[in-house]
Short mmCIF file of C-alpha atoms in Angstrom, two decimals:
data_model
loop_
_atom_site.label_atom_id
_atom_site.label_comp_id
_atom_site.label_asym_id
_atom_site.label_seq_id
_atom_site.Cartn_x
_atom_site.Cartn_y
_atom_site.Cartn_z
CA MET T 778 -9.34 29.88 -3.86
CA THR T 779 -10.81 29.93 -1.29
CA THR T 780 -13.74 27.00 -0.42
CA THR T 781 -16.35 28.70 1.99
CA THR T 782 -18.38 26.05 4.11
CA ARG T 783 -20.47 25.80 6.71
CA TYR T 784 -17.29 25.30 8.91
CA ALA T 785 -14.50 27.36 9.44
CA PHE T 786 -11.32 24.28 10.03
CA ASP T 787 -12.69 23.21 6.21
CA THR T 788 -12.71 26.24 5.07
CA ASP T 789 -9.66 27.87 5.89
CA THR T 790 -7.44 24.43 5.85
CA ALA T 791 -8.67 23.35 2.08
CA SER T 792 -6.11 24.16 -0.40
CA THR T 793 -5.99 24.34 -4.24
CA ALA T 794 -4.25 21.75 -6.89
CA LEU T 795 -1.50 23.32 -8.86
CA GLY T 796 0.26 20.09 -10.13
CA GLU T 797 0.20 16.97 -8.81
CA HIS T 798 1.68 17.47 -6.17
CA GLU T 799 1.54 21.42 -5.47
CA TYR T 800 -0.90 23.31 -3.99
CA ALA T 801 -2.09 26.80 -3.24
CA ILE T 802 -4.02 27.81 -0.01
CA ASP T 803 -4.61 31.16 1.56
CA LEU T 804 -3.73 30.60 5.64
CA SER T 805 -6.09 32.32 7.46
CA PRO T 806 -6.33 34.65 10.83
CA ARG T 807 -9.04 32.92 12.04
CA TRP T 808 -6.30 30.08 13.50
CA ILE T 809 -3.73 32.54 14.93
CA THR T 810 -2.59 32.68 18.36
CA GLY T 811 -2.20 35.01 21.18
CA ALA T 812 1.08 36.14 19.33
CA GLY T 813 -0.30 36.79 16.32
CA THR T 814 2.04 33.46 14.75
CA ALA T 815 -0.33 30.51 12.42
CA ASN T 816 -1.24 27.58 15.58
CA GLY T 817 0.94 25.24 14.51
CA GLY T 818 -1.65 22.47 14.64
CA TYR T 819 -3.48 24.59 12.14
CA LEU T 820 -0.30 24.31 9.71
CA LEU T 821 -0.28 20.83 9.87
CA ALA T 822 -4.18 19.96 9.43
CA CYS T 823 -3.90 22.08 6.08
CA CYS T 824 -1.17 20.00 4.87
CA LEU T 825 -2.94 17.04 5.95
CA ARG T 826 -5.33 17.88 3.88
CA ALA T 827 -3.20 17.92 1.35
CA LEU T 828 -1.32 14.87 1.54
CA SER T 829 -4.80 12.95 2.02
CA ARG T 830 -5.59 13.99 -1.47
CA GLN T 831 -2.33 11.63 -2.99
CA ILE T 832 -2.93 9.10 -0.20
CA PRO T 833 -5.53 6.06 -1.06
CA GLN T 834 -6.31 5.26 2.41
CA PRO T 835 -9.15 7.36 4.59
CA ASP T 836 -7.43 7.95 7.85
CA LEU T 837 -4.85 9.96 9.35
CA LEU T 838 -2.75 7.79 11.62
CA SER T 839 0.88 8.90 12.85
CA ALA T 840 1.46 12.44 12.20
CA SER T 841 5.21 14.26 12.64
CA ALA T 842 5.56 18.20 11.86
CA HIS T 843 8.59 19.81 12.58
CA TYR T 844 8.59 23.83 12.86
CA LEU T 845 11.21 26.10 11.39
CA ARG T 846 9.73 29.57 11.02
CA PRO T 847 7.50 31.33 12.60
CA GLY T 848 3.54 30.93 10.53
CA GLY T 849 2.33 33.88 9.30
CA THR T 850 -1.02 34.42 7.31
CA GLY T 851 -2.25 34.85 3.73
CA PRO T 852 -1.54 32.95 0.81
CA ALA T 853 1.23 29.83 0.99
CA ARG T 854 2.30 26.70 -1.13
CA ILE T 855 1.61 23.37 -0.29
CA ARG T 856 4.95 20.41 -1.67
CA THR T 857 3.57 16.71 -0.98
CA GLU T 858 5.33 13.66 -2.13
CA THR T 859 3.84 9.98 -1.91
CA ALA T 860 6.70 7.62 0.20
CA ARG T 861 4.94 4.58 0.38
CA VAL T 862 1.23 3.00 -0.19
CA GLY T 863 1.62 -0.02 0.61
CA ARG T 864 -1.42 -2.42 1.32
CA ARG T 865 -2.34 -1.11 5.49
CA THR T 866 -0.68 1.72 5.26
CA GLY T 867 0.36 5.01 2.77
CA THR T 868 2.76 7.74 3.35
CA GLY T 869 3.84 10.81 2.60
CA ALA T 870 5.46 14.15 3.18
CA ALA T 871 5.15 18.01 2.85
CA THR T 872 6.24 21.06 2.97
CA LEU T 873 4.44 24.74 3.82
CA LEU T 874 6.10 27.10 1.74
CA ARG T 875 5.41 30.97 2.16
CA GLU T 876 6.89 33.70 -0.21
CA ASP T 877 10.05 30.53 -0.76
CA LYS T 878 10.51 30.10 3.14
CA GLU T 879 9.81 26.70 4.37
CA ILE T 880 7.43 26.81 7.35
CA VAL T 881 6.81 23.11 8.30
CA ARG T 882 8.48 20.13 7.48
CA VAL T 883 5.74 16.98 8.28
CA LEU T 884 6.01 13.33 7.12
CA ALA T 885 2.22 11.31 7.55
CA THR T 886 0.66 8.34 7.35
CA PHE T 887 -2.71 6.93 6.53
CA THR T 888 -4.82 3.98 7.40
CA ASP T 889 -7.89 2.40 7.02
CA LEU T 890 -9.02 2.85 11.12
CA ALA T 891 -12.19 0.99 10.22
CA SER T 892 -9.91 -2.05 9.31
CA ALA T 893 -7.70 -2.28 11.63
CA GLN T 894 -7.95 -5.99 13.18
CA GLY T 895 -5.95 -7.10 16.33
CA ARG T 896 -6.27 -6.86 19.92
CA THR T 897 -6.46 -4.39 22.15
CA HIS T 898 -5.54 -4.39 25.67
CA GLU T 899 -5.78 -1.04 27.10
CA SER T 900 -4.81 -0.04 30.86
CA GLY T 901 -4.54 3.82 30.04
CA GLU T 902 -8.23 5.98 31.98
CA PRO T 903 -9.75 8.60 30.07
CA PRO T 904 -9.30 11.82 32.05
CA ARG T 905 -12.57 12.29 35.53
CA LEU T 906 -14.28 15.58 34.68
CA PRO T 907 -17.69 16.55 35.48
CA PRO T 908 -20.12 16.28 32.39
CA PRO T 909 -19.70 19.62 30.24
CA ASP T 910 -22.67 20.89 31.12
CA ARG T 911 -21.29 21.15 35.27
CA CYS T 912 -18.56 22.56 34.01
CA VAL T 913 -17.05 26.73 33.10
CA ASP T 914 -16.28 28.21 30.77
CA PRO T 915 -12.60 29.30 30.96
CA LEU T 916 -12.99 31.91 28.63
CA ALA T 917 -15.86 33.35 30.38
CA GLY T 918 -15.99 37.12 30.07
CA ILE T 919 -12.34 37.26 28.96
CA SER T 920 -13.07 39.61 25.88
CA ALA T 921 -10.84 36.44 23.38
CA ALA T 922 -9.90 38.03 20.35
CA SER T 923 -12.34 36.41 17.45
CA ALA T 924 -9.87 36.07 14.71
CA THR T 925 -7.44 34.42 16.89
CA ILE T 926 -7.78 30.54 17.59
CA ALA T 927 -9.63 31.18 20.89
CA ALA T 928 -12.01 31.83 18.78
CA ARG T 929 -12.55 28.99 17.17
CA VAL T 930 -12.22 26.10 20.35
CA GLU T 931 -14.80 26.33 23.25
CA PHE T 932 -13.67 24.67 26.35
CA ARG T 933 -14.89 23.54 29.85
CA MET T 934 -13.24 22.83 32.51
CA ALA T 935 -13.87 21.55 35.74
CA GLU T 936 -12.71 24.84 37.63
CA VAL T 937 -10.78 27.75 35.96
CA PRO T 938 -7.31 26.68 36.20
CA GLY T 939 -4.57 30.80 37.83
CA PHE T 940 -3.13 31.31 34.48
CA PHE T 941 -6.35 32.36 32.98
CA ARG T 942 -6.83 34.71 36.10
CA GLY T 943 -3.63 36.17 36.01
CA ALA T 944 -2.26 34.19 39.09
CA PRO T 945 -0.70 31.31 37.55
CA GLY T 946 -0.60 28.11 39.41
CA GLY T 947 2.52 26.30 38.99
CA THR T 948 0.95 23.67 38.26
CA THR T 949 1.38 21.90 34.65
CA ALA T 950 -1.47 19.64 34.05
CA LEU T 951 -5.13 19.79 32.63
CA ASP T 952 -7.56 18.39 32.03
CA PHE T 953 -10.64 19.04 30.75
CA TRP T 954 -13.62 19.18 27.70
CA LEU T 955 -13.05 20.38 24.22
CA ARG T 956 -15.08 21.03 20.87
CA PHE T 957 -14.84 23.23 17.54
CA ALA T 958 -17.56 26.41 18.63
CA ASP T 959 -18.81 26.33 15.22
CA GLY T 960 -20.43 22.89 16.34
CA ARG T 961 -17.68 21.14 13.49
CA GLU T 962 -17.87 17.44 14.58
CA PRO T 963 -13.89 15.47 14.84
CA ASP T 964 -12.62 13.43 12.52
CA PRO T 965 -8.41 11.96 12.29
CA ILE T 966 -6.93 15.24 10.93
CA ALA T 967 -9.24 17.84 12.96
CA LEU T 968 -7.51 15.86 16.42
CA ALA T 969 -4.19 17.27 14.88
CA LEU T 970 -5.33 20.20 14.87
CA LEU T 971 -7.14 20.12 18.36
CA VAL T 972 -4.30 18.82 20.39
CA ASP T 973 -2.25 22.00 18.90
CA SER T 974 -4.88 24.11 20.34
CA ALA T 975 -5.21 24.59 23.58
CA ALA T 976 -3.31 27.50 25.33
CA PRO T 977 0.63 25.77 26.58
CA ALA T 978 0.47 24.03 30.01
CA VAL T 979 3.80 25.50 31.56
CA PHE T 980 1.78 28.88 31.41
CA ASP T 981 0.59 28.18 34.62
CA LEU T 982 3.88 28.44 35.49
CA GLY T 983 4.00 31.96 34.17
CA VAL T 984 5.98 31.74 30.71
CA ALA T 985 5.58 34.37 28.32
CA GLY T 986 4.65 31.86 25.16
CA SER T 987 6.26 29.00 23.86
CA SER T 988 7.11 28.21 20.39
CA THR T 989 6.49 24.26 19.44
CA VAL T 990 9.83 22.72 17.81
CA GLU T 991 8.80 19.13 16.79
CA LEU T 992 4.36 18.01 17.27
CA THR T 993 3.12 13.93 16.70
CA VAL T 994 0.00 13.26 16.77
CA HIS T 995 -1.26 9.63 16.53
CA ILE T 996 -4.50 8.46 16.17
CA ARG T 997 -5.74 5.29 17.71
CA ARG T 998 -9.86 5.44 16.67
CA ARG T 999 -12.14 7.39 14.90
CA PRO T 1000 -13.46 9.67 16.77
CA ALA T 1001 -17.12 9.84 17.91
CA PRO T 1002 -18.62 12.84 17.84
CA GLY T 1003 -18.91 15.98 19.85
CA TRP T 1004 -17.07 16.95 23.34
CA LEU T 1005 -14.11 15.56 23.26
CA ALA T 1006 -11.99 14.48 26.98
CA CYS T 1007 -8.50 16.20 26.76
CA ARG T 1008 -5.87 15.78 28.85
CA VAL T 1009 -2.93 18.17 29.13
CA ARG T 1010 0.89 17.40 30.92
CA THR T 1011 4.74 19.12 30.96
CA ALA T 1012 6.76 17.19 33.49
CA HIS T 1013 10.31 17.88 32.46
CA LEU T 1014 11.00 21.92 31.36
CA VAL T 1015 15.18 21.82 30.95
CA ASN T 1016 16.67 24.77 30.43
CA GLY T 1017 13.43 26.45 28.17
CA PHE T 1018 13.00 23.37 26.29
CA HIS T 1019 10.05 20.78 27.57
CA GLU T 1020 7.72 18.62 26.63
CA GLU T 1021 4.32 18.49 25.98
CA ASP T 1022 1.84 15.34 26.02
CA PHE T 1023 -1.50 16.15 25.11
CA ASP T 1024 -4.50 12.91 24.73
CA ILE T 1025 -7.62 13.15 24.01
CA TRP T 1026 -10.88 10.39 24.41
CA ASP T 1027 -14.24 11.15 22.43
CA SER T 1028 -17.45 11.07 24.02
CA THR T 1029 -17.89 7.40 24.65
CA GLY T 1030 -14.50 7.53 26.45
CA ALA T 1031 -12.65 6.31 23.86
CA LEU T 1032 -9.05 6.95 23.14
CA VAL T 1033 -8.94 8.76 20.28
CA ALA T 1034 -5.52 10.71 19.58
CA GLN T 1035 -2.25 10.45 21.84
CA SER T 1036 0.07 13.71 21.10
CA ARG T 1037 3.51 14.89 22.14
CA GLN T 1038 4.97 17.91 21.36
CA LEU T 1039 8.69 19.03 22.28
CA ALA T 1040 8.90 23.36 22.98
CA ILE T 1041 11.19 25.83 23.41
CA LEU T 1042 9.84 28.95 25.66
CA LEU T 1043 10.48 32.37 24.04
CA MET A 901 33.58 0.97 2.88
CA THR A 902 34.01 0.49 6.52
CA THR A 903 35.10 2.11 8.82
CA THR A 904 36.02 -0.29 12.16
CA THR A 905 36.15 1.65 15.08
CA ARG A 906 36.65 0.58 19.12
CA TYR A 907 32.17 -0.02 18.64
CA ALA A 908 30.10 -2.16 17.27
CA PHE A 909 27.95 1.47 17.44
CA ASP A 910 29.93 4.00 15.81
CA THR A 911 31.85 1.21 12.95
CA ASP A 912 28.04 0.34 12.14
CA THR A 913 26.29 2.81 11.88
CA ALA A 914 29.06 4.88 9.89
CA SER A 915 28.08 5.86 6.24
CA THR A 916 31.04 7.19 3.13
CA ALA A 917 29.41 10.20 1.70
CA LEU A 918 29.12 10.08 -2.59
CA GLY A 919 28.62 13.20 -2.70
CA GLU A 920 26.93 15.96 -1.13
CA HIS A 921 24.28 14.50 -0.13
CA GLU A 922 23.84 11.07 -0.91
CA TYR A 923 25.57 8.49 1.30
CA ALA A 924 26.73 5.01 1.65
CA ILE A 925 26.39 2.55 3.91
CA ASP A 926 26.67 -1.09 5.08
CA LEU A 927 24.03 -2.19 7.47
CA SER A 928 25.31 -4.46 9.67
CA PRO A 929 24.03 -7.99 10.55
CA ARG A 930 25.15 -6.59 14.36
CA TRP A 931 21.90 -4.83 15.09
CA ILE A 932 18.99 -7.31 13.68
CA THR A 933 16.05 -8.44 15.99
CA GLY A 934 14.40 -12.01 16.49
CA ALA A 935 12.29 -11.67 13.84
CA GLY A 936 15.58 -11.02 10.65
CA THR A 937 14.52 -7.81 10.03
CA ALA A 938 17.16 -4.97 11.10
CA ASN A 939 16.16 -2.49 14.63
CA GLY A 940 14.16 0.96 13.53
CA GLY A 941 17.36 2.20 16.45
CA TYR A 942 19.83 1.06 14.31
CA LEU A 943 18.33 2.89 10.89
CA LEU A 944 17.35 5.82 12.76
CA ALA A 945 20.82 6.56 14.11
CA CYS A 946 22.90 5.38 10.60
CA CYS A 947 20.16 8.55 8.71
CA LEU A 948 20.58 10.65 11.75
CA ARG A 949 24.83 10.74 11.58
CA ALA A 950 24.77 10.53 7.54
CA LEU A 951 22.43 14.33 8.21
CA SER A 952 24.69 15.42 10.63
CA ARG A 953 26.97 16.05 8.91
CA GLN A 954 25.06 18.79 7.33
CA ILE A 955 23.60 20.57 10.48
CA PRO A 956 26.13 22.77 12.28
CA GLN A 957 24.91 22.53 15.51
CA PRO A 958 26.42 19.61 17.55
CA ASP A 959 23.39 17.74 19.36
CA LEU A 960 19.95 15.75 18.45
CA LEU A 961 17.47 18.47 20.03
CA SER A 962 14.64 16.24 17.71
CA ALA A 963 13.45 13.05 15.34
CA SER A 964 10.67 11.44 14.38
CA ALA A 965 11.36 7.92 11.62
CA HIS A 966 8.22 7.24 9.54
CA TYR A 967 9.05 2.69 8.56
CA LEU A 968 8.03 2.29 5.57
CA ARG A 969 9.38 -1.95 4.44
CA PRO A 970 11.37 -3.73 7.00
CA GLY A 971 15.10 -3.03 6.81
CA GLY A 972 17.43 -5.53 5.69
CA THR A 973 21.54 -6.23 5.49
CA GLY A 974 23.73 -5.56 3.72
CA PRO A 975 24.63 -2.43 0.96
CA ALA A 976 22.13 0.52 1.07
CA ARG A 977 21.66 4.44 0.55
CA ILE A 978 20.82 7.53 2.65
CA ARG A 979 19.83 10.83 1.14
CA THR A 980 19.61 14.21 3.33
CA GLU A 981 18.46 17.34 2.22
CA THR A 982 19.18 20.17 5.23
CA ALA A 983 15.64 22.02 5.48
CA ARG A 984 16.73 24.78 7.53
CA VAL A 985 19.95 26.21 8.81
CA GLY A 986 18.93 29.22 11.65
CA ARG A 987 20.98 30.74 14.79
CA ARG A 988 19.73 27.97 17.34
CA THR A 989 18.24 25.26 15.56
CA GLY A 990 19.19 23.19 12.32
CA THR A 991 16.21 20.18 10.59
CA GLY A 992 17.23 17.71 7.57
CA ALA A 993 15.26 15.26 6.58
CA ALA A 994 16.99 12.17 5.87
CA THR A 995 15.47 8.21 3.75
CA LEU A 996 17.01 4.85 3.60
CA LEU A 997 16.55 3.12 0.19
CA ARG A 998 17.69 -1.04 0.16
CA GLU A 999 17.45 -1.67 -4.03
CA ASP A 1000 15.81 1.98 -4.45
CA LYS A 1001 12.88 0.64 -2.08
CA GLU A 1002 12.46 3.70 0.82
CA ILE A 1003 13.15 1.78 4.53
CA VAL A 1004 12.60 5.03 6.76
CA ARG A 1005 12.01 8.81 6.57
CA VAL A 1006 13.44 11.15 8.60
CA LEU A 1007 13.01 14.63 10.00
CA ALA A 1008 15.47 15.40 13.21
CA THR A 1009 16.26 19.38 14.46
CA PHE A 1010 19.47 19.81 15.80
CA THR A 1011 20.21 21.70 18.68
CA ASP A 1012 23.75 23.28 20.91
CA LEU A 1013 21.94 21.48 23.77
CA ALA A 1014 24.99 22.30 25.52
CA SER A 1015 24.23 26.31 24.87
CA ALA A 1016 20.74 26.39 26.62
CA GLN A 1017 19.60 29.05 28.16
CA GLY A 1018 16.07 29.37 30.36
CA ARG A 1019 14.21 27.72 32.34
CA THR A 1020 14.06 23.93 34.48
CA HIS A 1021 11.22 23.26 36.27
CA GLU A 1022 10.38 18.90 36.83
CA SER A 1023 7.89 17.03 38.22
CA GLY A 1024 8.75 13.76 36.58
CA GLU A 1025 10.50 11.29 38.59
CA PRO A 1026 13.29 8.96 37.63
CA PRO A 1027 12.90 4.99 38.04
CA ARG A 1028 12.56 3.69 41.58
CA LEU A 1029 15.45 0.25 40.86
CA PRO A 1030 18.28 -1.18 42.41
CA PRO A 1031 21.88 -0.36 41.51
CA PRO A 1032 22.81 -2.14 38.58
CA ASP A 1033 25.22 -4.69 39.91
CA ARG A 1034 22.23 -5.98 42.66
CA CYS A 1035 20.38 -6.52 39.88
CA VAL A 1036 19.17 -9.20 37.49
CA ASP A 1037 20.71 -9.45 34.71
CA PRO A 1038 17.78 -11.06 32.25
CA LEU A 1039 19.43 -12.97 29.24
CA ALA A 1040 21.98 -14.66 31.86
CA GLY A 1041 21.36 -18.52 30.96
CA ILE A 1042 19.22 -17.35 27.87
CA SER A 1043 21.75 -18.12 24.24
CA ALA A 1044 20.95 -15.11 22.53
CA ALA A 1045 22.60 -15.50 18.89
CA SER A 1046 25.68 -12.99 18.77
CA ALA A 1047 24.49 -11.34 15.69
CA THR A 1048 21.72 -9.94 17.37
CA ILE A 1049 20.81 -6.41 19.12
CA ALA A 1050 20.28 -8.55 22.15
CA ALA A 1051 24.32 -9.25 21.93
CA ARG A 1052 24.80 -5.29 21.81
CA VAL A 1053 23.35 -4.29 24.78
CA GLU A 1054 23.66 -5.43 28.31
CA PHE A 1055 19.98 -5.15 30.65
CA ARG A 1056 19.44 -4.88 34.85
CA MET A 1057 16.33 -5.36 36.28
CA ALA A 1058 14.56 -5.91 40.34
CA GLU A 1059 12.88 -8.79 38.85
CA VAL A 1060 13.10 -11.27 35.11
CA PRO A 1061 9.50 -10.68 33.81
CA GLY A 1062 7.42 -12.93 33.26
CA PHE A 1063 7.98 -13.11 28.64
CA PHE A 1064 11.80 -13.84 29.53
CA ARG A 1065 11.27 -17.48 30.91
CA GLY A 1066 7.99 -17.42 28.25
CA ALA A 1067 5.88 -16.78 30.83
CA PRO A 1068 3.57 -14.00 29.94
CA GLY A 1069 2.92 -11.93 33.17
CA GLY A 1070 0.64 -9.02 31.14
CA THR A 1071 2.35 -6.40 32.24
CA THR A 1072 2.91 -3.44 29.90
CA ALA A 1073 5.47 -1.38 32.07
CA LEU A 1074 8.74 -1.82 32.40
CA ASP A 1075 11.85 -0.12 34.65
CA PHE A 1076 15.47 -1.53 33.76
CA TRP A 1077 19.27 -0.11 33.43
CA LEU A 1078 20.36 -1.00 30.29
CA ARG A 1079 23.97 0.02 28.52
CA PHE A 1080 26.37 -0.62 25.04
CA ALA A 1081 27.49 -4.46 26.22
CA ASP A 1082 31.20 -2.81 24.34
CA GLY A 1083 31.75 0.07 27.06
CA ARG A 1084 30.15 2.39 24.55
CA GLU A 1085 28.91 5.56 26.70
CA PRO A 1086 25.58 7.23 25.67
CA ASP A 1087 25.40 10.40 22.71
CA PRO A 1088 22.51 12.31 21.79
CA ILE A 1089 22.38 9.30 18.35
CA ALA A 1090 23.09 6.93 20.56
CA LEU A 1091 19.28 7.63 22.50
CA ALA A 1092 18.33 6.96 19.10
CA LEU A 1093 19.27 3.81 19.42
CA LEU A 1094 19.05 2.80 22.83
CA VAL A 1095 14.62 4.02 23.23
CA ASP A 1096 14.34 1.03 20.62
CA SER A 1097 16.87 -1.54 21.65
CA ALA A 1098 14.82 -3.37 24.59
CA ALA A 1099 11.92 -5.57 23.79
CA PRO A 1100 8.78 -4.36 23.58
CA ALA A 1101 6.90 -4.14 26.65
CA VAL A 1102 3.31 -5.76 24.70
CA PHE A 1103 5.41 -9.12 24.69
CA ASP A 1104 4.19 -9.73 28.46
CA LEU A 1105 0.49 -9.70 27.07
CA GLY A 1106 1.87 -12.84 24.74
CA VAL A 1107 2.43 -11.33 21.18
CA ALA A 1108 4.56 -12.71 18.86
CA GLY A 1109 5.61 -9.53 17.31
CA SER A 1110 5.59 -6.07 16.58
CA SER A 1111 6.35 -3.35 13.84
CA THR A 1112 7.34 0.39 14.17
CA VAL A 1113 5.40 2.26 12.24
CA GLU A 1114 6.28 5.75 13.71
CA LEU A 1115 9.28 6.41 16.34
CA THR A 1116 10.21 10.08 18.17
CA VAL A 1117 12.51 10.46 20.15
CA HIS A 1118 13.39 13.89 22.14
CA ILE A 1119 16.89 14.52 23.34
CA ARG A 1120 16.62 16.85 26.60
CA ARG A 1121 20.20 16.58 28.26
CA ARG A 1122 23.81 14.90 26.97
CA PRO A 1123 23.94 11.76 29.30
CA ALA A 1124 26.18 11.26 31.86
CA PRO A 1125 28.37 8.27 31.27
CA GLY A 1126 27.76 5.24 32.46
CA TRP A 1127 24.45 2.52 33.16
CA LEU A 1128 21.32 4.19 31.78
CA ALA A 1129 17.90 3.83 33.92
CA CYS A 1130 15.00 3.29 31.36
CA ARG A 1131 11.04 3.48 31.81
CA VAL A 1132 8.60 1.68 29.22
CA ARG A 1133 4.97 1.88 28.45
CA THR A 1134 2.12 1.09 25.88
CA ALA A 1135 -1.12 1.76 28.35
CA HIS A 1136 -3.91 1.99 24.70
CA LEU A 1137 -3.25 -1.98 22.23
CA VAL A 1138 -6.30 -1.21 20.59
CA ASN A 1139 -7.14 -3.05 16.73
CA GLY A 1140 -3.56 -4.25 16.83
CA PHE A 1141 -2.06 -1.23 17.22
CA HIS A 1142 0.29 0.52 20.50
CA GLU A 1143 2.01 3.02 21.21
CA GLU A 1144 4.99 2.52 23.35
CA ASP A 1145 6.87 4.93 26.14
CA PHE A 1146 10.74 4.72 26.44
CA ASP A 1147 12.36 7.51 28.74
CA ILE A 1148 16.00 7.65 29.67
CA TRP A 1149 17.99 9.15 32.86
CA ASP A 1150 21.74 8.94 32.61
CA SER A 1151 23.79 8.14 35.47
CA THR A 1152 23.18 11.11 37.76
CA GLY A 1153 19.41 10.93 37.30
CA ALA A 1154 18.74 13.02 34.72
CA LEU A 1155 16.14 13.12 31.72
CA VAL A 1156 18.27 12.80 28.82
CA ALA A 1157 15.50 10.98 26.26
CA GLN A 1158 12.21 10.69 25.64
CA SER A 1159 10.82 8.65 22.85
CA ARG A 1160 7.16 7.18 21.35
CA GLN A 1161 6.25 4.93 19.17
CA LEU A 1162 2.85 3.80 16.88
CA ALA A 1163 3.40 0.20 16.24
CA ILE A 1164 1.69 -2.74 15.02
CA LEU A 1165 1.38 -5.98 16.33
CA LEU A 1166 2.81 -8.91 14.01
#
């Protein structure tokens, strides 16, 4: 059931068709979080790759995931459904189950981003960061458990935020560079994983952990190869619930993904 | 099939149970847009009210809608499904159909906002607006068609933006007050309609119209009665696709809803 490819992302998000709308997948321990559960972005990418087989449009445009239970590793099923395939967009649903219990439900719409035509007018600016080779690796000298998502993704930051050093600084905003550690270049479904691949911004408030309730990501362009510039912000932690906005620009300075998740402190 | 109540919102979003997971609704022409199609926030609110009957948690927390076809008026069906009811949250799915064609698919998670416990830490600020009685009504002197959503909602602005006067000003950011015109006070599901009730911010670029692909709304608190302060922003119109962020603060200055939609210019 496992397909081995050159890159962890491709190997670990591949599923095997059991029927027209059902897929088997072996959830990899390589994407677990510090809390020991499967990363939400990883589970979303698994669902999107299965669903994309049934939708003719080549690019993820928008995906919404509601997380129902903590995700573990090992055998799981993905059930998919095509809602509508139109000329310009195709939409479907996917549900990931472990031991017949629903872990995450997804709705996603695909399009052909290369054929999108229409006006462009942008006022948003990419993060102002030194080049990656003049930034620091916040995990340098920290022995990241090799089985966690922290070993799958590389970060470069202008300076290391307080919480990485055990001294939370009280900010909930951070800009940084990010890429897959094994050299896998980004694509739209990979971006849906990457928007959930960093430590939550609220960690700098000294919180112990956070669990995603809902995550939506919009893909705005096919990303160019290379480092991705990321901006993460939480403006409202309210009675334990917080949003996290995570936007990604590619190496050419073009906005490629916008995401928001609603999460609850553990 | 129609239940008449004091307020248009309650009358027009009510559905009749046909079975455990199927509801009949008569989509009202009172919520159509200038383009003559049913407002997306109205369709979402109809789905959420039907789904809420099956979920024990009293408050909408997070809803994601993917729009598949333009919505019309008249008889429609809503099919619902409960995905998981846990101790703290309950999640379900809803699909609205007209003539057996899917119009919108929704995933939604409910909770009891009054029992939410945990830290609060907010850096976001509400819009700085003059009080509503010192603002102007942008629709004053404009004969809004009484059958459209523009007659269901009242706005107050510090000044009237260019596009209301036929002279688009090129900004894609606006702050304003908003409330139901008939005095209906806001609640979480009403907020899910209201985040889609204003003219798109991109209208000030001189565009003719915009159609929602996906809309997600997070409810952060139960809103207090009175005027709602709104902030709407579009930062990235890319090849005809644009996001719109629409945040709402209640009359006490507390953030009550955050939404983002991805839409495509017509």
